[in-house]
């Protein structure tokens, strides 16, 4: 019994050392490239494992956090991580959660001035929610704004 306890303590110590070392390397590598608030945001499959069966709750929390994060206009690099936050994290955790597709595409289109990126997010949303008329409707308006009327017609026909 004592051996198991010592082995467990040893394992925890080794894992803590690995985590602290990884954190130091991530912080050193990410100081220039990734804002600290996004440094520890894993991709969707890893988040799903971390959610422990509460994927929808974690998606809600990330969505609320993302609204606050993208409301900070002092950070000029925030648009670089739109795909990671909306397409790679929130919508991977809860693919049926429609609001992140809408808000993410709105930020991509109106603030980041990247309508093609917004259309990719709309397409991902429509792939996972084929019966959702809102995504097709707003994707059609995105195409209309790009003066791609055939694309707009196709989205609206859905």
Coordinates of C-alpha atoms in Angstrom, one line a residue:
X1 CA 0.0 0.0 0.0
X2 CA 2.8 2.4 0.9
X3 CA 4.5 1.5 -2.4
X4 CA 1.4 2.5 -4.4
X5 CA 1.2 5.8 -2.5
X6 CA 4.9 6.6 -3.2
X7 CA 4.5 5.6 -6.8
X8 CA 1.4 7.9 -7.1
X9 CA 3.3 10.8 -5.5
X10 CA 6.2 10.2 -7.8
X11 CA 4.0 10.1 -10.8
X12 CA 2.3 13.4 -9.8
X13 CA 5.7 15.0 -9.3
X14 CA 6.9 13.9 -12.8
X15 CA 3.6 15.1 -14.4
X16 CA 3.9 18.4 -12.6
X17 CA 7.4 18.8 -13.8
X18 CA 6.3 18.1 -17.4
X19 CA 3.5 20.6 -17.2
X20 CA 5.7 23.3 -15.7
X21 CA 8.3 22.7 -18.4
X22 CA 5.8 22.8 -21.2
X23 CA 4.2 25.9 -19.8
X24 CA 7.6 27.7 -19.7
X25 CA 8.3 26.6 -23.3
X26 CA 4.9 27.7 -24.5
X27 CA 5.2 31.1 -22.7
X28 CA 8.7 31.7 -24.2
X29 CA 7.5 30.7 -27.7
X30 CA 4.2 32.5 -27.5
X31 CA 5.3 35.8 -26.2
X32 CA 5.6 37.3 -29.6
X33 CA 3.1 35.2 -31.6
X34 CA 0.1 34.5 -29.5
X35 CA -1.6 36.8 -27.0
X36 CA -1.5 35.4 -23.5
X37 CA -5.3 35.1 -23.4
X38 CA -5.2 32.6 -26.3
X39 CA -1.9 30.9 -25.4
X40 CA -3.6 28.0 -23.5
X41 CA -6.7 27.5 -25.8
X42 CA -6.4 24.0 -27.1
X43 CA -8.0 22.8 -30.3
X44 CA -11.5 21.2 -30.4
X45 CA -10.6 17.5 -29.9
X46 CA -8.5 18.3 -26.9
X47 CA -11.2 20.6 -25.4
X48 CA -13.7 17.8 -25.9
X49 CA -11.5 15.5 -23.8
X50 CA -11.1 18.2 -21.2
X51 CA -14.8 18.9 -21.0
X52 CA -15.5 15.5 -19.4
X53 CA -18.9 15.1 -21.0
X54 CA -19.9 18.8 -20.6
X55 CA -19.1 19.9 -24.1
X56 CA -22.1 22.2 -24.4
X57 CA -21.4 24.0 -21.2
X58 CA -17.7 24.5 -22.1
X59 CA -18.8 25.8 -25.6
X60 CA -21.2 28.3 -23.8
X61 CA -18.4 29.5 -21.6
X62 CA -16.0 29.9 -24.5
X63 CA -18.6 31.8 -26.5
X64 CA -19.2 34.2 -23.6
X65 CA -15.4 34.6 -23.2
X66 CA -15.1 35.2 -27.0
X67 CA -17.6 38.0 -27.0
X68 CA -15.6 39.8 -24.3
X69 CA -12.3 39.1 -26.0
X70 CA -13.4 40.4 -29.4
X71 CA -14.9 43.5 -27.7
X72 CA -11.3 44.6 -26.7
X73 CA -10.3 46.9 -29.6
X74 CA -6.8 47.5 -28.1
X75 CA -5.5 44.1 -29.2
X76 CA -4.8 44.4 -32.9
X77 CA -3.9 40.7 -33.3
X78 CA -7.3 39.4 -32.1
X79 CA -8.5 38.8 -35.7
X80 CA -5.6 36.4 -36.4
X81 CA -7.2 33.8 -34.1
X82 CA -10.8 33.9 -35.2
X83 CA -10.7 30.5 -36.8
X84 CA -9.0 29.0 -33.8
X85 CA -11.7 30.4 -31.4
X86 CA -14.9 30.0 -33.5
X87 CA -14.2 27.2 -36.0
X88 CA -11.5 25.3 -34.0
X89 CA -12.9 25.4 -30.5
X90 CA -16.5 26.5 -29.9
X91 CA -18.1 24.9 -32.9
X92 CA -16.1 21.8 -32.5
X93 CA -17.3 21.4 -28.9
X94 CA -21.0 22.0 -29.8
X95 CA -21.6 21.8 -33.6
X96 CA -25.3 22.4 -33.2
X97 CA -24.8 25.7 -31.3
X98 CA -25.8 28.2 -34.0
X99 CA -24.9 31.6 -32.4
X100 CA -21.1 31.1 -32.6
X101 CA -21.4 30.6 -36.3
X102 CA -23.4 33.8 -36.7
X103 CA -21.3 36.0 -34.3
X104 CA -18.0 34.6 -35.6
X105 CA -18.9 35.2 -39.2
X106 CA -20.1 38.7 -38.3
X107 CA -16.8 39.5 -36.7
X108 CA -14.9 38.0 -39.6
X109 CA -16.9 40.0 -42.1
X110 CA -17.6 43.3 -40.6
X111 CA -14.6 43.8 -38.2
X112 CA -11.8 41.8 -39.8
X113 CA -13.0 42.6 -43.3
X114 CA -12.6 39.0 -44.4
X115 CA -15.9 37.9 -45.9
X116 CA -14.4 34.7 -47.5
X117 CA -13.5 33.6 -44.0
X118 CA -17.0 34.3 -42.8
X119 CA -18.4 32.2 -45.7
X120 CA -16.2 29.3 -44.7
X121 CA -17.6 29.5 -41.1
X122 CA -21.2 29.7 -42.5
X123 CA -20.4 26.6 -44.7
X124 CA -19.2 24.7 -41.7
X125 CA -22.3 25.7 -39.8
X126 CA -24.6 24.6 -42.7
X127 CA -22.7 21.3 -43.0
X128 CA -23.5 20.6 -39.4
X129 CA -26.9 22.2 -39.3
X130 CA -28.4 21.7 -42.8
X131 CA -31.9 22.7 -41.8
X132 CA -30.9 26.0 -40.2
X133 CA -32.3 28.8 -42.4
X134 CA -30.6 31.6 -40.5
X135 CA -27.1 30.5 -41.5
X136 CA -28.1 30.2 -45.2
X137 CA -29.9 33.5 -45.0
X138 CA -26.9 35.4 -43.6
X139 CA -24.4 33.6 -45.9
X140 CA -26.6 34.8 -48.8
X141 CA -26.3 38.4 -47.6
X142 CA -22.5 37.9 -47.4
X143 CA -22.4 36.8 -51.0
X144 CA -24.7 39.6 -52.0
X145 CA -22.3 42.1 -50.4
X146 CA -19.5 40.6 -52.4
X147 CA -21.7 41.1 -55.5
X148 CA -21.7 37.4 -56.1
X149 CA -25.4 37.1 -56.9
X150 CA -25.3 33.5 -58.0
X151 CA -23.8 32.5 -54.7
X152 CA -26.4 34.5 -52.8
X153 CA -29.2 32.9 -54.8
X154 CA -27.8 29.4 -54.0
X155 CA -27.7 30.1 -50.3
X156 CA -31.2 31.7 -50.2
X157 CA -32.6 28.8 -52.2
X158 CA -31.7 26.5 -49.2

